[in-house]
Short mmCIF file of C-alpha atoms in Angstrom, two decimals:
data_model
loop_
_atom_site.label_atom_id
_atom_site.label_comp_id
_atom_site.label_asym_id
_atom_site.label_seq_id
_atom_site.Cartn_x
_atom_site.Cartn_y
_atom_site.Cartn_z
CA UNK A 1 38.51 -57.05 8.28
CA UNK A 2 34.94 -57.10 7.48
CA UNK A 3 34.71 -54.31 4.49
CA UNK A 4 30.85 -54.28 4.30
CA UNK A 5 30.45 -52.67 7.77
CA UNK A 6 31.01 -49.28 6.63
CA UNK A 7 28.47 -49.60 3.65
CA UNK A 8 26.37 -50.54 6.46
CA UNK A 9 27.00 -47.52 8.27
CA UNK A 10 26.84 -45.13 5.52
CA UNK A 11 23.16 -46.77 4.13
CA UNK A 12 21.96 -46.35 7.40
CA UNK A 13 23.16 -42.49 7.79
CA UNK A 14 21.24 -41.93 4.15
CA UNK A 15 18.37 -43.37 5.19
CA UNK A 16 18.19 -41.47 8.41
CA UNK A 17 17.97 -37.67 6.40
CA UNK A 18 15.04 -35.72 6.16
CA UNK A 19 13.03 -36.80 2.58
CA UNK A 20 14.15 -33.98 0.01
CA UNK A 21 11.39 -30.93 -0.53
CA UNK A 22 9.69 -31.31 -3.66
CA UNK A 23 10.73 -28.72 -6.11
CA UNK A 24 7.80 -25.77 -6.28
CA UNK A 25 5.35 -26.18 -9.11
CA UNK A 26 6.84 -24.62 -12.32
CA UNK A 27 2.94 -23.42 -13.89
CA UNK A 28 2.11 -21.14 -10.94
CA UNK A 29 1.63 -17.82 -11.93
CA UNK A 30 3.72 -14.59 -10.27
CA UNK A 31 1.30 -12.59 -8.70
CA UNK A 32 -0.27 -9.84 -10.95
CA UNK A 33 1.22 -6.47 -11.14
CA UNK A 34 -0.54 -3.26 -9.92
CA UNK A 35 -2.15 -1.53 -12.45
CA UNK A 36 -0.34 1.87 -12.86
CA UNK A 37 -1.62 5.21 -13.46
CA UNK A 38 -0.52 8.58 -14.28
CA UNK A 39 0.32 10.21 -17.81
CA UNK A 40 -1.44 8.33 -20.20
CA UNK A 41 -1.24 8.51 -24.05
CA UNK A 42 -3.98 6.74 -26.14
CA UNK A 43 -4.62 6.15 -30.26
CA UNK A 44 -7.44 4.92 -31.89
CA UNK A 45 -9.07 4.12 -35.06
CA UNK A 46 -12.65 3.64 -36.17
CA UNK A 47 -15.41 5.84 -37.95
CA UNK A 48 -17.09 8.84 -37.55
CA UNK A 49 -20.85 8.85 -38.73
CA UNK A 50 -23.05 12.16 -39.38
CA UNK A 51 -26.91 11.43 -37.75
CA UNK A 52 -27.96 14.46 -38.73
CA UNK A 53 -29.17 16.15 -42.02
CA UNK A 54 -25.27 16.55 -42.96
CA UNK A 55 -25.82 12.64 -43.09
CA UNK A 56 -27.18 13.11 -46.64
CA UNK A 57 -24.17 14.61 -47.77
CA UNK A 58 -21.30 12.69 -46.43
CA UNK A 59 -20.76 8.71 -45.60
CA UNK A 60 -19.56 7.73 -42.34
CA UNK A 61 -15.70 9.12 -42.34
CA UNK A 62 -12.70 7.22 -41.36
CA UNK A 63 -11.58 8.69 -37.53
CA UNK A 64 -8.11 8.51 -36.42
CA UNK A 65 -7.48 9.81 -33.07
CA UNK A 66 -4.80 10.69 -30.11
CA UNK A 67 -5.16 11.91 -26.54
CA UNK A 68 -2.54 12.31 -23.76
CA UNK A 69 -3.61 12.37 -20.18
CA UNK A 70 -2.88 12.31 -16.41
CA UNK A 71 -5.00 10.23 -13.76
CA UNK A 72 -4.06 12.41 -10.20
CA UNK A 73 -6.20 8.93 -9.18
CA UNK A 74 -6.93 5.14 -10.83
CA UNK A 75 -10.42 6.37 -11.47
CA UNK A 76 -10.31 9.96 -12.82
CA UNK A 77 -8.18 11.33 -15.48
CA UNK A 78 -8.06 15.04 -17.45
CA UNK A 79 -6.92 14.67 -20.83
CA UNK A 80 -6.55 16.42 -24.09
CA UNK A 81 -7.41 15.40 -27.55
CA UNK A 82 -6.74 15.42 -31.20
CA UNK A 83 -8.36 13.95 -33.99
CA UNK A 84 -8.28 13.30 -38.08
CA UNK A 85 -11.63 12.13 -40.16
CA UNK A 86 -11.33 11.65 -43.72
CA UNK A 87 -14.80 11.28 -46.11
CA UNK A 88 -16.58 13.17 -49.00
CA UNK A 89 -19.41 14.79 -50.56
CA UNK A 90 -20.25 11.40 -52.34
CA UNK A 91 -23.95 11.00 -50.69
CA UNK A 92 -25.24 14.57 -52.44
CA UNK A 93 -23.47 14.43 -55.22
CA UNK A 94 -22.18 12.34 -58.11
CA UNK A 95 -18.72 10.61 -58.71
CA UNK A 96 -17.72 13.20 -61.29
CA UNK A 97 -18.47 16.33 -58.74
CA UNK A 98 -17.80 15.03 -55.07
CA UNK A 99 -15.26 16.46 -52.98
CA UNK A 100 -12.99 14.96 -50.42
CA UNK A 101 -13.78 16.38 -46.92
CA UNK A 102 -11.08 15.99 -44.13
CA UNK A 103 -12.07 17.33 -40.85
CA UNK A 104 -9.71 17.94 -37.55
CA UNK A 105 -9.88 18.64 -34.49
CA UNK A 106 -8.91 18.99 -31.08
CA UNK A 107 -10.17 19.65 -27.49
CA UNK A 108 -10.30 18.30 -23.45
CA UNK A 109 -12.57 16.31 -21.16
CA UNK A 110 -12.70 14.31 -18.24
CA UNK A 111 -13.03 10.14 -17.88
CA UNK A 112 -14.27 8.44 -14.43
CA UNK A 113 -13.79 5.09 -14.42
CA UNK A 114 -15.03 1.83 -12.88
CA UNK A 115 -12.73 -1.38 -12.20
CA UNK A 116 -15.27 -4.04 -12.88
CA UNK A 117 -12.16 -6.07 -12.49
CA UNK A 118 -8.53 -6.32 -11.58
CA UNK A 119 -8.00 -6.04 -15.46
CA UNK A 120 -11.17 -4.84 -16.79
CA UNK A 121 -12.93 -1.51 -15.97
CA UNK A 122 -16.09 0.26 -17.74
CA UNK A 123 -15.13 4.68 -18.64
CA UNK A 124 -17.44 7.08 -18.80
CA UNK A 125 -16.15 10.48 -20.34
CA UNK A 126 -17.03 14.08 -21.26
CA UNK A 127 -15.44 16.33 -23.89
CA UNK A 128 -15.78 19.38 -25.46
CA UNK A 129 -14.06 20.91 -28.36
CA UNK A 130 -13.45 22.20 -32.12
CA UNK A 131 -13.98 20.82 -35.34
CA UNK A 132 -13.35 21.87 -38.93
CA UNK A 133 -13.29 20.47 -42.59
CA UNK A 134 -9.92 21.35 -44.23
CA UNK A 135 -11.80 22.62 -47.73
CA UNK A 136 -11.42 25.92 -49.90
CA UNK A 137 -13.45 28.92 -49.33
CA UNK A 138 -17.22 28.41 -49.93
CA UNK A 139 -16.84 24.54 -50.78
CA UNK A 140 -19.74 23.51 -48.20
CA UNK A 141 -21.01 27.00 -48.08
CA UNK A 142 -22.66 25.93 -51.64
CA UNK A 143 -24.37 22.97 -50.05
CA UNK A 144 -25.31 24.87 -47.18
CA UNK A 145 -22.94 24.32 -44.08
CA UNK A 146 -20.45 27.15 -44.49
CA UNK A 147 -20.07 27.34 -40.71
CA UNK A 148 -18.21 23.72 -41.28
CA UNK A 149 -15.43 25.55 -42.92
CA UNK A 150 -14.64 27.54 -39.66
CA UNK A 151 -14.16 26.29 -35.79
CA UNK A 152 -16.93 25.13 -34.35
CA UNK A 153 -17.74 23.46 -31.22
CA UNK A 154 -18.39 19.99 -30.76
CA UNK A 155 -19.64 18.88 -26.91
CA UNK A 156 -20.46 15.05 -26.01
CA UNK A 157 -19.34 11.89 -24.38
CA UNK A 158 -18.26 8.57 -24.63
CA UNK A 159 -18.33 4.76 -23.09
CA UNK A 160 -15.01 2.84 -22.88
CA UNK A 161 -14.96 -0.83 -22.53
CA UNK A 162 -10.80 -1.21 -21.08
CA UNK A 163 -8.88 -4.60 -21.06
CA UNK A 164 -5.85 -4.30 -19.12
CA UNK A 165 -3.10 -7.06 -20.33
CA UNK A 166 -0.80 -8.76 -18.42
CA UNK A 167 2.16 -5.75 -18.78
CA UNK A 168 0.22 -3.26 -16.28
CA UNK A 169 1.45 -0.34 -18.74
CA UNK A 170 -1.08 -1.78 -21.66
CA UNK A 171 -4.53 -2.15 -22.30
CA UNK A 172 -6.88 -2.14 -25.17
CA UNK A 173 -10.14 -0.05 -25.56
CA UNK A 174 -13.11 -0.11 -27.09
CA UNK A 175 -15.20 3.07 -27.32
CA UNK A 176 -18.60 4.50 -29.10
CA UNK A 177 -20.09 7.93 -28.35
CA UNK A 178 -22.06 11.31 -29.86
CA UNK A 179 -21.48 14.81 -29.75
CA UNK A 180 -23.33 17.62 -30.77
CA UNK A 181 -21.83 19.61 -33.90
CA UNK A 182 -23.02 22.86 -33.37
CA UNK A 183 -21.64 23.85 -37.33
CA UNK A 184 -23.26 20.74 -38.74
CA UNK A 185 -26.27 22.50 -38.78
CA UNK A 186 -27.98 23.50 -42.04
CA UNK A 187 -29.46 26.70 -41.58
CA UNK A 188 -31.80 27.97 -39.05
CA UNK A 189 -34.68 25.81 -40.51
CA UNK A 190 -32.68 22.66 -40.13
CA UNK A 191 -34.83 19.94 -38.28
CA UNK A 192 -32.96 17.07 -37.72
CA UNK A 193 -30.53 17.61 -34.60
CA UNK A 194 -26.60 17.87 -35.73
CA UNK A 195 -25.50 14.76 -34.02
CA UNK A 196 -22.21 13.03 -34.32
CA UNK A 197 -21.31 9.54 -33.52
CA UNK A 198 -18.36 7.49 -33.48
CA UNK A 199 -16.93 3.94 -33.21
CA UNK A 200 -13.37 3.26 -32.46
CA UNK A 201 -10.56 0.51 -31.29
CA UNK A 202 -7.62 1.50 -30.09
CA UNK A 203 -4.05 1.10 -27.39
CA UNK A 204 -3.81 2.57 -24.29
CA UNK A 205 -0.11 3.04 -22.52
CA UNK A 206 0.45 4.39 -19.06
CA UNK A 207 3.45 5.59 -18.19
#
């Protein structure tokens, strides 16, 4: 019997099949997630600066603040706000008399905003609220803003520069703005216009 006529057979079956598919490329991307949007809760953390004559009083303060939201749509959302700034009295007077000044705050606004990209997109927003220092009875009333130590309102905006990450719940922000104190005024006879601004880095997180 001739034993290499199956082996014959069975090479020739092999080379009769179909050449195997090529496995797919392992370094393609999945395709992006949709951004989400809905109730969305933001922190931040930057500074607080005083453009106005309470600028000769105070430093720029440290600003920590916290918002939640809800976006009915991607490009509008209504939120609320709440904020902490912590400086002093060290600009009018001298190490051995300056006072610590923390100020807080809360209030609302709206935010349009503009996908310049799939995962960047350019804010525009409008607020409006309070703001008071956290100080004993008369303490700024002696160097001439005792409408500080109450509520006041505070109305103004802000640009946000937003890069979404790859999770579509995450992005990071980058903000500046003004607003005008209306208690940072000193006195009737005060020139200079009680003007806020602020500088701030922070997380966003959309539920």
């Amino acid at each position: 019997l001739d034993a290499s006529a199956p082996q014959g057979q069975a090479l020739a079956a092999e080379s009769a099949l179909p050449p195997p598919t090529p496995p797919a490329p392992l370094d393609e991307a999945p395709p992006a997630a949709p951004r989400r949007h809905g109730v969305v809760i933001e922190s931040a953390v930057g500074a607080l600066g005083f453009a106005g004559s309470f600028g000769g009083v105070a430093p720029p303060a440290f600003h920590f603040g916290a918002s939640l939201g809800y976006e009915p749509w991607r490009w509008l959302m209504v939120f609320a706000y709440g904020e902490l700034a912590l400086t002093d009295t060290s600009v009018r007077q001298g190490p051995t008399q300056k006072r610590g000044l923390p100020f807080f705050g809360f209030g609302g606004g709206l935010r349009g905003t503009v996908h310049l990209t799939e995962r960047v997109a350019l804010a525009l927003e409008a607020r409006a609220g309070a703001l008071q220092a956290d100080v004993p009875s008369g303490a700024l009333a002696n160097l001439g803003y005792p409408e500080l130590e109450s509520l006041g309102l505070a109305v103004g905006g802000r640009l946000l520069l937003e890069w979404y990450q790859v999770d579509p719940h995450l992005a990071f922000v980058a903000s500046g703005g003004s607003r005008y104190g209306f208690s940072f005024r000193r006195g009737a006879t005060d020139a200079g216009p009680p003007l806020l601004w602020e500088a701030a880095l922070g997380l966003r997180y959309t539920f």
